[in-house]
Short mmCIF file of C-alpha atoms and ligand atoms in Angstrom, two decimals:
data_model
loop_
_atom_site.label_atom_id
_atom_site.label_comp_id
_atom_site.label_asym_id
_atom_site.label_seq_id
_atom_site.Cartn_x
_atom_site.Cartn_y
_atom_site.Cartn_z
CA MET A 1 -6.92 80.67 -161.24
CA PRO A 2 -5.31 84.14 -161.86
CA THR A 3 -5.54 86.65 -158.78
CA LEU A 4 -5.54 90.11 -159.51
CA ARG A 5 -4.29 92.35 -156.83
CA ASN A 6 -5.46 95.58 -158.07
CA GLY A 7 -8.26 94.75 -160.42
CA LYS A 8 -8.40 95.30 -164.10
CA SER A 9 -5.55 97.57 -164.75
CA THR A 10 -3.23 94.95 -163.30
CA ALA A 11 -4.49 91.88 -165.20
CA THR A 12 -1.58 92.14 -167.86
CA GLU A 13 0.82 91.79 -165.04
CA SER A 14 -0.34 88.21 -164.20
CA SER A 15 2.62 85.84 -163.78
CA ALA A 16 2.16 82.59 -165.71
CA ALA A 17 4.16 80.70 -163.13
CA ASN A 18 1.81 81.16 -160.10
CA GLY A 19 -1.13 82.79 -161.65
CA HIS A 20 -0.87 85.80 -159.17
CA THR A 21 -0.63 89.42 -159.64
CA LYS A 22 0.83 91.88 -157.21
CA HIS A 23 0.91 95.59 -157.78
CA ALA A 24 3.38 98.01 -156.44
CA SER A 25 0.65 100.38 -154.94
CA ASP A 26 0.75 100.94 -151.20
CA LYS A 27 -2.80 102.25 -151.19
CA GLU A 28 -5.52 100.05 -149.37
CA GLN A 29 -7.54 97.80 -151.74
CA LEU A 30 -11.04 98.69 -151.59
CA VAL A 31 -13.24 96.42 -153.69
CA ILE A 32 -16.88 97.19 -154.33
CA LEU A 33 -19.32 94.68 -155.33
CA GLY A 34 -22.05 96.23 -157.27
CA SER A 35 -22.64 99.30 -159.24
CA GLY A 36 -26.19 100.29 -158.03
CA TRP A 37 -27.18 103.15 -155.95
CA ALA A 38 -25.07 102.23 -152.85
CA GLY A 39 -21.97 100.70 -154.59
CA TYR A 40 -21.83 103.40 -157.22
CA ALA A 41 -22.32 106.29 -154.82
CA VAL A 42 -19.66 104.99 -152.42
CA MET A 43 -17.08 104.87 -155.54
CA GLN A 44 -18.00 108.52 -156.53
CA LYS A 45 -17.48 109.84 -152.90
CA VAL A 46 -14.49 107.72 -151.46
CA ASP A 47 -11.03 109.36 -151.67
CA ARG A 48 -9.63 107.56 -154.61
CA SER A 49 -6.09 109.32 -154.13
CA ARG A 50 -5.94 107.27 -150.75
CA TYR A 51 -7.58 104.14 -151.92
CA HIS A 52 -7.17 101.76 -154.87
CA VAL A 53 -10.87 101.13 -155.76
CA THR A 54 -12.01 98.19 -157.83
CA MET A 55 -15.58 97.82 -158.68
CA ILE A 56 -16.98 94.37 -159.75
CA SER A 57 -20.34 94.39 -161.46
CA PRO A 58 -22.03 92.34 -164.29
CA VAL A 59 -23.31 95.77 -165.79
CA GLU A 60 -20.87 98.33 -167.01
CA TYR A 61 -23.15 101.27 -165.71
CA PHE A 62 -25.38 102.72 -163.05
CA VAL A 63 -28.95 102.29 -163.29
CA PHE A 64 -30.84 105.15 -162.08
CA THR A 65 -34.00 102.97 -161.09
CA PRO A 66 -36.70 105.68 -160.36
CA LEU A 67 -36.11 106.68 -164.08
CA LEU A 68 -36.38 103.26 -165.43
CA SER A 69 -40.31 103.13 -165.94
CA GLY A 70 -39.98 106.26 -167.90
CA ALA A 71 -37.09 104.62 -169.97
CA ALA A 72 -39.47 101.63 -170.49
CA VAL A 73 -42.10 103.66 -172.45
CA GLY A 74 -39.69 106.34 -173.87
CA THR A 75 -40.29 109.42 -171.61
CA ASN A 76 -36.59 109.50 -171.25
CA ASP A 77 -33.53 108.08 -173.16
CA PHE A 78 -31.92 104.73 -171.86
CA ASN A 79 -28.70 106.71 -171.79
CA SER A 80 -30.10 109.01 -169.08
CA VAL A 81 -30.20 106.20 -166.66
CA VAL A 82 -26.94 104.74 -167.18
CA GLU A 83 -23.41 106.07 -166.24
CA PRO A 84 -20.05 104.57 -167.23
CA GLU A 85 -17.98 102.44 -164.76
CA TYR A 86 -15.66 99.35 -164.37
CA HIS A 87 -15.06 95.86 -164.26
CA GLN A 88 -17.64 93.71 -165.59
CA ALA A 89 -17.94 90.46 -163.53
CA TYR A 90 -20.08 88.64 -161.11
CA ALA A 91 -18.67 88.13 -157.45
CA ARG A 92 -19.22 84.26 -156.96
CA LYS A 93 -17.65 83.57 -153.61
CA VAL A 94 -15.78 85.28 -150.73
CA ASP A 95 -13.28 84.12 -148.46
CA PHE A 96 -13.33 86.18 -145.49
CA LYS A 97 -10.34 84.72 -143.87
CA ARG A 98 -7.97 85.02 -146.98
CA LYS A 99 -9.78 88.25 -147.92
CA THR A 100 -10.31 87.26 -151.46
CA ILE A 101 -13.31 87.30 -153.90
CA GLU A 102 -13.67 84.85 -156.78
CA CYS A 103 -15.18 86.50 -159.87
CA SER A 104 -16.43 85.47 -163.17
CA PRO A 105 -16.57 87.51 -166.07
CA ALA A 106 -20.04 88.88 -167.51
CA ILE A 107 -19.68 90.02 -170.81
CA GLY A 108 -22.78 90.20 -173.07
CA SER A 109 -26.48 89.69 -171.81
CA GLU A 110 -26.54 86.14 -172.60
CA ILE A 111 -23.28 85.42 -170.55
CA ARG A 112 -24.96 87.47 -167.78
CA LYS A 113 -28.00 85.32 -167.80
CA GLN A 114 -26.15 81.85 -167.81
CA GLU A 115 -23.60 83.20 -165.12
CA LEU A 116 -26.49 84.15 -162.94
CA ASN A 117 -27.94 80.72 -163.09
CA ARG A 118 -24.63 78.82 -162.97
CA ARG A 119 -23.73 80.70 -159.78
CA ILE A 120 -26.92 79.05 -158.08
CA ASP A 121 -26.66 75.47 -159.58
CA ASP A 122 -22.87 74.78 -160.18
CA ASP A 123 -20.21 75.06 -157.49
CA SER A 124 -17.75 72.88 -158.90
CA ASP A 125 -15.89 74.74 -161.65
CA ASP A 126 -12.55 76.07 -162.56
CA ALA A 127 -13.24 77.16 -166.03
CA ILE A 128 -16.43 78.70 -167.75
CA LYS A 129 -17.96 77.02 -170.65
CA PRO A 130 -20.54 79.40 -171.98
CA ALA A 131 -22.87 79.07 -174.73
CA VAL A 132 -20.99 82.21 -176.51
CA SER A 133 -17.20 82.08 -176.05
CA TYR A 134 -15.00 85.29 -175.48
CA PRO A 135 -11.40 85.50 -174.78
CA GLY A 136 -10.48 85.77 -170.97
CA GLN A 137 -13.54 84.20 -169.62
CA LYS A 138 -11.84 82.37 -166.80
CA LEU A 139 -12.71 82.52 -163.18
CA TYR A 140 -10.31 84.88 -161.41
CA THR A 141 -9.67 85.92 -157.75
CA ILE A 142 -9.23 89.48 -156.39
CA ASP A 143 -7.52 90.29 -153.08
CA TYR A 144 -9.14 92.95 -151.00
CA ASP A 145 -8.23 94.91 -147.72
CA LYS A 146 -11.67 96.27 -147.37
CA LEU A 147 -14.66 94.94 -148.96
CA ILE A 148 -18.00 96.61 -149.71
CA ILE A 149 -20.93 94.37 -150.52
CA ALA A 150 -23.56 95.98 -152.38
CA VAL A 151 -25.12 93.83 -154.86
CA GLY A 152 -28.83 94.42 -154.57
CA CYS A 153 -31.80 92.10 -154.52
CA GLY A 154 -33.62 90.25 -156.97
CA THR A 155 -37.44 90.25 -157.71
CA ALA A 156 -39.49 87.86 -155.68
CA THR A 157 -41.73 85.56 -157.63
CA PHE A 158 -42.95 83.56 -154.29
CA GLY A 159 -42.28 80.21 -156.23
CA ILE A 160 -45.31 81.01 -158.78
CA GLU A 161 -45.23 78.80 -161.60
CA GLY A 162 -44.25 80.66 -164.80
CA ALA A 163 -43.93 84.04 -163.24
CA GLU A 164 -40.11 84.19 -164.11
CA ALA A 165 -40.43 82.70 -167.59
CA HIS A 166 -43.48 84.64 -168.87
CA SER A 167 -43.13 88.09 -167.14
CA PHE A 168 -40.81 91.05 -167.64
CA MET A 169 -38.91 92.33 -164.59
CA LEU A 170 -38.04 96.12 -164.18
CA LYS A 171 -34.58 95.99 -162.65
CA THR A 172 -32.12 97.08 -165.18
CA ALA A 173 -31.89 99.11 -168.35
CA ASP A 174 -31.96 95.96 -170.61
CA ASP A 175 -35.34 95.09 -168.79
CA ALA A 176 -36.44 98.53 -169.78
CA GLN A 177 -35.59 98.06 -173.40
CA LYS A 178 -37.29 94.79 -173.71
CA ILE A 179 -40.43 96.14 -172.08
CA ARG A 180 -40.71 99.01 -174.59
CA THR A 181 -39.94 96.51 -177.38
CA ARG A 182 -42.85 94.10 -176.19
CA ILE A 183 -45.38 97.20 -175.90
CA LEU A 184 -44.62 98.16 -179.46
CA GLU A 185 -44.80 94.57 -180.61
CA CYS A 186 -48.28 94.08 -178.98
CA PHE A 187 -49.54 97.08 -180.96
CA GLU A 188 -48.05 95.62 -184.17
CA ILE A 189 -49.59 92.33 -183.61
CA ALA A 190 -53.04 94.01 -182.81
CA SER A 191 -52.88 96.05 -186.03
CA GLN A 192 -52.82 92.78 -188.08
CA PRO A 193 -55.91 92.42 -190.24
CA THR A 194 -56.40 88.52 -189.52
CA LEU A 195 -56.94 89.07 -185.64
CA THR A 196 -60.34 88.79 -184.20
CA ALA A 197 -61.59 91.55 -182.00
CA LYS A 198 -61.19 89.62 -179.04
CA GLU A 199 -57.70 88.46 -179.92
CA ARG A 200 -56.88 92.16 -180.49
CA ARG A 201 -58.21 93.05 -176.90
CA ASP A 202 -56.41 90.32 -175.43
CA ILE A 203 -53.03 91.26 -176.67
CA LEU A 204 -53.67 94.85 -175.89
CA HIS A 205 -54.30 93.97 -172.18
CA PHE A 206 -51.20 95.02 -170.13
CA ALA A 207 -50.93 93.33 -166.76
CA VAL A 208 -48.80 94.78 -163.91
CA VAL A 209 -48.42 92.35 -160.93
CA GLY A 210 -47.65 94.24 -157.56
CA GLY A 211 -49.24 97.54 -156.55
CA GLY A 212 -46.13 98.79 -154.67
CA PRO A 213 -44.71 102.18 -155.53
CA THR A 214 -42.58 100.50 -158.48
CA GLY A 215 -45.49 98.63 -160.11
CA VAL A 216 -47.88 101.89 -159.51
CA GLU A 217 -45.20 104.06 -161.04
CA PHE A 218 -44.75 101.83 -164.16
CA ALA A 219 -48.56 101.65 -164.57
CA GLY A 220 -48.76 105.46 -164.53
CA GLU A 221 -46.06 105.92 -167.11
CA LEU A 222 -47.64 103.01 -169.24
CA HIS A 223 -50.82 104.84 -169.14
CA ASP A 224 -49.20 108.21 -170.35
CA PHE A 225 -47.68 106.15 -173.31
CA LEU A 226 -50.77 104.40 -174.02
CA THR A 227 -52.97 107.30 -174.19
CA GLY A 228 -50.80 110.04 -175.11
CA ASP A 229 -48.86 108.50 -178.01
CA LEU A 230 -49.72 104.88 -179.13
CA GLU A 231 -53.50 105.75 -179.26
CA LYS A 232 -52.40 108.53 -181.93
CA ALA A 233 -49.97 106.27 -183.71
CA TYR A 234 -52.45 103.33 -184.11
CA PRO A 235 -56.01 105.20 -184.79
CA SER A 236 -57.34 102.15 -186.65
CA LEU A 237 -57.46 100.19 -183.35
CA ARG A 238 -60.06 102.46 -181.64
CA PRO A 239 -62.96 101.54 -183.96
CA LEU A 240 -61.92 97.80 -183.50
CA ALA A 241 -62.09 98.12 -179.95
CA GLN A 242 -65.55 99.73 -179.89
CA MET A 243 -66.86 96.85 -182.22
CA TYR A 244 -65.53 94.54 -179.48
CA ALA A 245 -67.17 96.61 -176.95
CA GLU A 246 -70.62 96.07 -178.51
CA SER A 247 -69.85 92.44 -179.03
CA VAL A 248 -69.37 91.62 -175.46
CA ALA A 249 -72.16 91.42 -172.65
CA HIS A 250 -70.82 94.35 -170.19
CA LYS A 251 -71.45 97.13 -172.43
CA THR A 252 -71.14 99.47 -169.50
CA ASP A 253 -67.59 98.17 -168.26
CA TRP A 254 -65.51 101.39 -168.64
CA ARG A 255 -62.53 99.64 -169.96
CA LEU A 256 -64.26 98.91 -173.20
CA THR A 257 -64.30 102.47 -174.09
CA LEU A 258 -60.64 102.42 -174.45
CA PRO A 259 -58.85 100.59 -177.28
CA PHE A 260 -56.67 98.94 -174.99
CA TYR A 261 -56.44 98.42 -170.95
CA SER A 262 -54.12 97.97 -168.14
CA THR A 263 -54.56 96.23 -164.84
CA ILE A 264 -52.69 96.28 -161.76
CA TYR A 265 -53.02 92.97 -159.68
CA ASP A 266 -52.24 92.68 -155.75
CA VAL A 267 -52.87 90.43 -153.10
CA ALA A 268 -53.15 93.33 -150.68
CA PRO A 269 -56.48 95.11 -149.92
CA GLY A 270 -55.37 98.22 -151.90
CA VAL A 271 -52.38 99.75 -153.72
CA LEU A 272 -49.34 101.55 -152.23
CA GLN A 273 -49.80 99.97 -148.71
CA GLY A 274 -46.75 102.00 -147.23
CA PHE A 275 -48.49 105.10 -148.09
CA ASP A 276 -50.77 107.21 -145.94
CA LYS A 277 -54.26 105.88 -146.50
CA SER A 278 -55.72 109.11 -147.86
CA LEU A 279 -52.94 108.81 -150.48
CA SER A 280 -53.34 105.28 -151.58
CA GLU A 281 -57.13 106.05 -152.07
CA PHE A 282 -56.24 109.17 -153.99
CA ALA A 283 -54.06 106.90 -156.45
CA ALA A 284 -56.72 104.17 -156.78
CA GLU A 285 -59.46 106.87 -157.60
CA LYS A 286 -56.80 108.53 -160.16
CA PHE A 287 -56.23 105.14 -161.96
CA LYS A 288 -59.98 104.43 -162.16
CA ARG A 289 -60.35 107.72 -163.89
CA GLN A 290 -57.42 106.96 -166.17
CA GLY A 291 -58.79 103.50 -167.15
CA VAL A 292 -56.16 101.60 -165.20
CA ALA A 293 -58.08 98.82 -163.42
CA ILE A 294 -56.87 97.98 -159.88
CA LYS A 295 -57.63 94.19 -158.85
CA CYS A 296 -56.79 93.90 -155.20
CA GLU A 297 -57.02 90.68 -153.21
CA SER A 298 -56.15 88.73 -156.30
CA HIS A 299 -54.25 85.56 -155.95
CA ILE A 300 -52.24 84.51 -158.89
CA THR A 301 -51.60 80.84 -159.01
CA ARG A 302 -49.79 80.40 -162.31
CA VAL A 303 -48.43 82.46 -165.15
CA CYS A 304 -48.64 81.06 -168.82
CA GLU A 305 -47.29 82.54 -172.00
CA ASP A 306 -50.34 84.48 -172.74
CA HIS A 307 -52.54 84.47 -169.65
CA LEU A 308 -52.64 84.60 -165.88
CA GLU A 309 -54.43 82.02 -163.83
CA ILE A 310 -56.13 83.84 -161.07
CA GLU A 311 -58.00 82.28 -158.26
CA GLU A 312 -60.77 84.79 -158.24
CA GLU A 313 -61.10 85.18 -161.95
CA GLY A 314 -59.90 82.18 -163.85
CA ASP A 315 -57.98 82.77 -166.99
CA VAL A 316 -57.06 86.46 -167.84
CA PRO A 317 -55.36 87.04 -171.05
CA PHE A 318 -52.56 89.60 -171.61
CA GLY A 319 -50.30 90.96 -174.23
CA MET A 320 -47.68 91.83 -171.86
CA LEU A 321 -47.06 91.23 -167.77
CA VAL A 322 -44.74 93.24 -165.81
CA TRP A 323 -43.91 91.62 -162.50
CA ASN A 324 -43.01 93.80 -159.44
CA THR A 325 -43.77 92.04 -156.19
CA GLY A 326 -41.00 92.75 -153.86
CA LEU A 327 -37.29 91.53 -153.07
CA ALA A 328 -35.60 88.36 -153.23
CA ALA A 329 -32.08 87.68 -151.84
CA ASN A 330 -29.36 88.00 -154.48
CA PRO A 331 -27.84 84.28 -155.23
CA PHE A 332 -24.33 85.94 -154.19
CA ILE A 333 -25.82 86.53 -150.73
CA ASP A 334 -27.38 82.98 -150.56
CA SER A 335 -23.92 81.57 -151.27
CA ILE A 336 -22.44 83.24 -148.23
CA LYS A 337 -23.05 80.90 -145.43
CA ASP A 338 -20.84 82.06 -142.59
CA LEU A 339 -22.33 85.21 -141.88
CA LYS A 340 -25.61 86.36 -139.78
CA LYS A 341 -28.76 86.91 -141.96
CA ASP A 342 -32.02 88.59 -141.42
CA GLU A 343 -34.56 85.64 -140.69
CA LYS A 344 -37.42 86.95 -142.85
CA THR A 345 -35.57 88.23 -145.90
CA HIS A 346 -32.24 86.54 -145.96
CA VAL A 347 -30.23 89.43 -146.58
CA LEU A 348 -27.04 90.15 -144.59
CA ARG A 349 -27.68 91.49 -140.87
CA ILE A 350 -25.22 94.69 -140.50
CA THR A 351 -24.20 96.55 -137.42
CA ASN A 352 -24.92 100.60 -137.32
CA ARG A 353 -21.27 100.95 -138.79
CA LEU A 354 -22.74 98.85 -141.73
CA ASN A 355 -20.23 95.94 -140.89
CA VAL A 356 -21.41 92.38 -141.45
CA MET A 357 -21.25 89.84 -138.62
CA THR A 358 -21.02 86.02 -137.82
CA GLU A 359 -23.84 84.21 -136.00
CA LYS A 360 -21.87 84.55 -132.99
CA ASP A 361 -21.91 88.28 -133.34
CA GLU A 362 -18.44 88.68 -134.40
CA VAL A 363 -17.93 91.72 -136.43
CA TYR A 364 -15.82 91.79 -139.64
CA GLY A 365 -14.39 95.37 -139.39
CA ASP A 366 -13.05 95.27 -142.94
CA VAL A 367 -16.29 94.07 -144.61
CA PHE A 368 -19.28 96.43 -145.20
CA CYS A 369 -22.65 95.73 -146.61
CA LEU A 370 -25.27 98.21 -147.48
CA GLY A 371 -28.36 98.81 -149.82
CA ASP A 372 -31.13 96.30 -150.61
CA CYS A 373 -29.00 93.28 -149.69
CA SER A 374 -28.44 94.40 -146.06
CA ALA A 375 -30.52 94.63 -142.99
CA LEU A 376 -29.96 97.01 -139.93
CA GLU A 377 -31.26 96.11 -136.37
CA LYS A 378 -33.51 98.86 -136.68
CA LYS A 379 -35.00 98.23 -140.08
CA ALA A 380 -34.65 100.96 -142.92
CA PRO A 381 -36.75 100.57 -145.90
CA PRO A 382 -35.07 98.91 -149.01
CA THR A 383 -35.08 101.98 -151.13
CA GLY A 384 -32.66 104.15 -153.01
CA GLN A 385 -32.96 106.61 -150.24
CA THR A 386 -31.60 104.44 -147.75
CA ALA A 387 -28.96 102.96 -150.16
CA SER A 388 -27.85 106.39 -150.93
CA GLN A 389 -27.61 107.63 -147.35
CA GLN A 390 -25.63 104.44 -146.31
CA ALA A 391 -23.12 105.05 -149.11
CA GLU A 392 -22.69 108.67 -148.06
CA TRP A 393 -21.95 107.72 -144.53
CA LEU A 394 -19.71 104.89 -145.51
CA ALA A 395 -17.52 106.99 -147.81
CA LYS A 396 -17.22 109.45 -144.93
CA ASN A 397 -16.17 106.78 -142.74
CA LEU A 398 -13.58 105.39 -145.15
CA ASN A 399 -12.28 108.61 -145.68
CA ALA A 400 -11.83 109.40 -141.98
CA LEU A 401 -9.92 106.27 -141.54
CA VAL A 402 -7.33 107.28 -144.21
CA HIS A 403 -7.31 110.89 -143.42
CA GLY A 404 -6.95 110.18 -139.50
CA SER A 405 -10.05 112.42 -138.77
CA ALA A 406 -12.76 111.78 -136.45
CA PRO A 407 -15.07 108.90 -137.75
CA PRO A 408 -18.82 109.80 -138.26
CA LYS A 409 -21.45 108.75 -135.65
CA PRO A 410 -23.03 105.47 -136.09
CA PHE A 411 -25.33 105.39 -139.10
CA LYS A 412 -28.91 106.44 -138.75
CA PHE A 413 -31.57 106.49 -141.52
CA ARG A 414 -33.55 109.68 -141.88
CA ASN A 415 -36.69 109.48 -143.72
CA HIS A 416 -37.50 112.23 -146.19
CA GLY A 417 -40.67 110.74 -147.23
CA ASN A 418 -41.89 108.56 -150.13
CA MET A 419 -43.22 109.84 -153.62
CA THR A 420 -44.58 108.14 -156.74
CA TYR A 421 -45.83 109.13 -160.21
CA LEU A 422 -49.43 108.20 -161.16
CA GLY A 423 -49.36 109.19 -164.71
CA ASP A 424 -51.26 112.30 -166.53
CA PHE A 425 -48.74 114.82 -164.90
CA THR A 426 -49.82 113.68 -161.31
CA ALA A 427 -47.63 112.66 -158.51
CA ILE A 428 -48.11 111.85 -154.73
CA ILE A 429 -45.64 112.95 -152.04
CA ASP A 430 -46.10 111.12 -148.58
CA ARG A 431 -44.42 113.01 -145.58
CA SER A 432 -47.15 112.07 -143.24
CA SER A 433 -45.34 110.57 -140.35
CA ASP A 434 -41.98 109.47 -139.06
CA VAL A 435 -40.12 112.03 -141.37
CA GLU A 436 -37.15 114.47 -140.84
CA GLY A 437 -38.54 117.92 -141.23
CA PRO A 438 -42.13 119.21 -141.67
CA GLU A 439 -44.86 116.55 -142.18
CA GLY A 440 -47.59 116.74 -144.67
CA SER A 441 -48.52 115.21 -148.07
CA LEU A 442 -48.98 116.34 -151.72
CA THR A 443 -50.84 115.25 -154.63
CA GLY A 444 -51.31 116.55 -158.36
CA LYS A 445 -49.31 118.58 -160.54
CA THR A 446 -47.13 120.47 -157.97
CA ALA A 447 -46.26 116.90 -156.50
CA TRP A 448 -45.32 115.90 -160.05
CA LEU A 449 -43.00 118.96 -160.31
CA LEU A 450 -41.21 118.25 -157.04
CA TRP A 451 -41.06 114.34 -158.02
CA ARG A 452 -39.28 115.47 -161.50
CA SER A 453 -37.08 117.96 -159.90
CA ALA A 454 -35.88 115.51 -156.96
CA TYR A 455 -34.98 112.96 -159.62
CA LEU A 456 -33.24 115.51 -161.93
CA TYR A 457 -31.13 116.59 -158.79
CA LYS A 458 -30.53 113.15 -157.82
CA SER A 459 -29.28 112.12 -161.31
CA LEU A 460 -25.80 112.05 -160.35
CA SER A 461 -23.88 113.48 -163.29
CA PHE A 462 -24.32 116.86 -165.14
CA ARG A 463 -24.34 115.01 -168.54
CA ASN A 464 -27.44 112.79 -167.34
CA GLN A 465 -29.13 116.04 -166.01
CA VAL A 466 -28.83 117.66 -169.46
CA SER A 467 -29.88 114.56 -171.32
CA LEU A 468 -32.88 114.17 -169.01
CA VAL A 469 -34.16 117.63 -169.42
CA TYR A 470 -33.57 117.33 -173.27
CA HIS A 471 -35.80 114.10 -173.40
CA TRP A 472 -38.55 115.25 -171.04
CA LEU A 473 -38.79 118.54 -173.34
CA CYS A 474 -38.90 116.33 -176.64
CA THR A 475 -41.39 114.17 -175.07
CA TRP A 476 -43.73 116.97 -173.59
CA ILE A 477 -43.61 118.93 -177.08
CA ALA A 478 -43.29 116.11 -179.72
CA GLY A 479 -44.52 112.91 -177.66
CA ARG A 480 -42.47 109.79 -177.32
CA ARG A 481 -40.93 107.57 -180.15
CA VAL A 482 -43.30 104.91 -181.03
CA SER A 483 -40.55 103.11 -183.44
CA ARG A 484 -38.76 100.22 -182.03
CA PHE A 485 -35.47 101.49 -182.91
C1 FAD B 1 -38.16 100.36 -161.12
C2 FAD B 1 -37.61 100.61 -159.78
C3 FAD B 1 -37.93 102.02 -159.60
C4 FAD B 1 -37.47 102.41 -158.20
N1 FAD B 1 -37.80 103.57 -157.65
C5 FAD B 1 -37.29 104.15 -156.55
C6 FAD B 1 -37.44 105.46 -156.08
O1 FAD B 1 -38.33 106.20 -156.85
N2 FAD B 1 -36.93 105.77 -154.98
C7 FAD B 1 -36.52 105.05 -154.29
O2 FAD B 1 -35.78 105.39 -153.11
N3 FAD B 1 -35.96 103.67 -154.41
C8 FAD B 1 -36.53 103.17 -155.61
N4 FAD B 1 -36.27 101.99 -156.09
C9 FAD B 1 -35.46 101.10 -155.26
C10 FAD B 1 -34.05 101.21 -155.45
O3 FAD B 1 -33.84 101.15 -156.78
C11 FAD B 1 -33.34 100.06 -154.77
O4 FAD B 1 -33.61 100.32 -153.45
C12 FAD B 1 -31.72 100.54 -154.71
O5 FAD B 1 -31.45 100.23 -156.16
C13 FAD B 1 -30.76 99.66 -154.02
O6 FAD B 1 -29.70 99.93 -154.01
P1 FAD B 1 -28.60 98.62 -154.28
O7 FAD B 1 -27.30 99.59 -154.46
O8 FAD B 1 -28.56 98.15 -152.78
O9 FAD B 1 -28.81 97.91 -155.35
P2 FAD B 1 -29.07 98.02 -156.87
O10 FAD B 1 -29.21 99.40 -157.18
O11 FAD B 1 -29.99 96.85 -157.24
O12 FAD B 1 -27.51 97.42 -157.39
C14 FAD B 1 -27.17 96.22 -157.27
C15 FAD B 1 -25.98 96.03 -158.21
O13 FAD B 1 -25.14 94.95 -157.85
C16 FAD B 1 -24.80 94.36 -159.20
N5 FAD B 1 -24.87 92.95 -158.63
C17 FAD B 1 -25.81 91.93 -158.60
N6 FAD B 1 -25.24 90.65 -158.44
C18 FAD B 1 -23.87 91.01 -158.15
C19 FAD B 1 -22.70 90.02 -157.98
N7 FAD B 1 -22.86 88.72 -157.81
N8 FAD B 1 -21.42 90.60 -158.15
C20 FAD B 1 -21.20 91.95 -158.41
N9 FAD B 1 -22.24 92.78 -158.61
C21 FAD B 1 -23.56 92.22 -158.69
C22 FAD B 1 -26.06 94.59 -159.74
O14 FAD B 1 -25.82 94.46 -161.35
C23 FAD B 1 -26.38 96.17 -159.68
O15 FAD B 1 -25.34 97.02 -160.23
C24 FAD B 1 -36.85 101.46 -157.32
C25 FAD B 1 -36.38 100.15 -157.71
C26 FAD B 1 -36.82 99.79 -158.97
C27 FAD B 1 -36.61 98.42 -159.54
#
């Protein structure tokens, strides 16, 4: 198995005799695993004239997750949420004694899917045998002097049968694209003349499982797309829906006045449980008026191709299901056996200088972990806010090490509050307790404007900011694109 000393640029220097690559550079080798909020931000801020930085990630771009819900319904363009970067591979294993990482290339989405599964199931390989073959698809090893683990988390499905197979997750730009395609497909299917009114209603039911900020924000964006754009693009569906409404017993059900409907399901007693109670009630009331049903204390027992099985309701058909119920540890983190993990979430426990440690509390000073795949002793929420604060701290710390300046004080999370979009130009901002600066909360259009401005400001590159403003303006003036291309 070849060993690359300095990542991609030195691959061609690999010696056939021993499969090892050495680089003349005397810079420290800084290897970053993951190109998400945490990894990407460290890469941007670390002094690259003093570190040789190699980023390893299965996706060749940075996904700005707060804009994914918008991308899934076409409010903004996919290019707005991605930013170019490096070395397309999965980290598979790490040897902390030898300071090496084993990587497997992740080129193309099929390979990425296959690799992800293989990493969990197969521990015995020295060659990759993918369904689709590309040159250079061999495992290789990269040396590091300093390692940053920022591989994020997956989506938890709590072992519910069929959840992974039959629902859409919203984690990557690929996911957003698939969701958008499926929504449009549902409308095309519903427009076929051979469908019964009931079949039409079923295919136009959009289910969202998970009433946290991500699920709620997606439901808000979906509402805008359904009522603002698709209703106009498919006027024929409205009378059909009304016919259906008349044909069912519950004529007063508010959902039956709309040609399609969406529902948020959650096991909790309400949506947005992490927000102030007044704000979660505001959100629930707003959704009700918008025609988005909220079904709390719903226990999903099974997910089938076209329906949910719910303990309280029986079978509930859907055209599309988006699953958003919290975090599951990344398989790479699962594969690490010799480090201390959080008992509940199984992510890596870290010190307040973001270093990992063994079960015996022996700290690895050259290995850092941050973002969703890490847990501080004094817990910080697994959000982009935490990940970017940690990234900023770590870049400062790494720069101080090579510049010989004073290291920053230990990391401390500063809560700037939570916000989420509810659809219909309305957002909520929660700064009600435990926040840096003035406390308070905000709802409505002003909150929406602040929500948009914050994400525009945080969009990392000027190119993305211009692209976002352009797409938001287009959407506002002319509506979203309703074609699948
Ligand atoms: C739809 C959505 C909306 C959100 N909105 C907000 C919001 O408004 N505000 C907020 O604060 N937070 C938000 N979050 C949460 C936020 O996105 C996460 O907390 C944040 O992304 C965590 O950053 P991270 O770098 O730890 O992980 P991620 O951003 O998930 O990045 C992980 C990276 O690691 C890569 N990777 C995975 N496995 C491997 C491997 N084996 N080897 C190498 N690389 C690997 C992934 O491809 C990815 O590039 C949202 C999340 C989602 C899904």
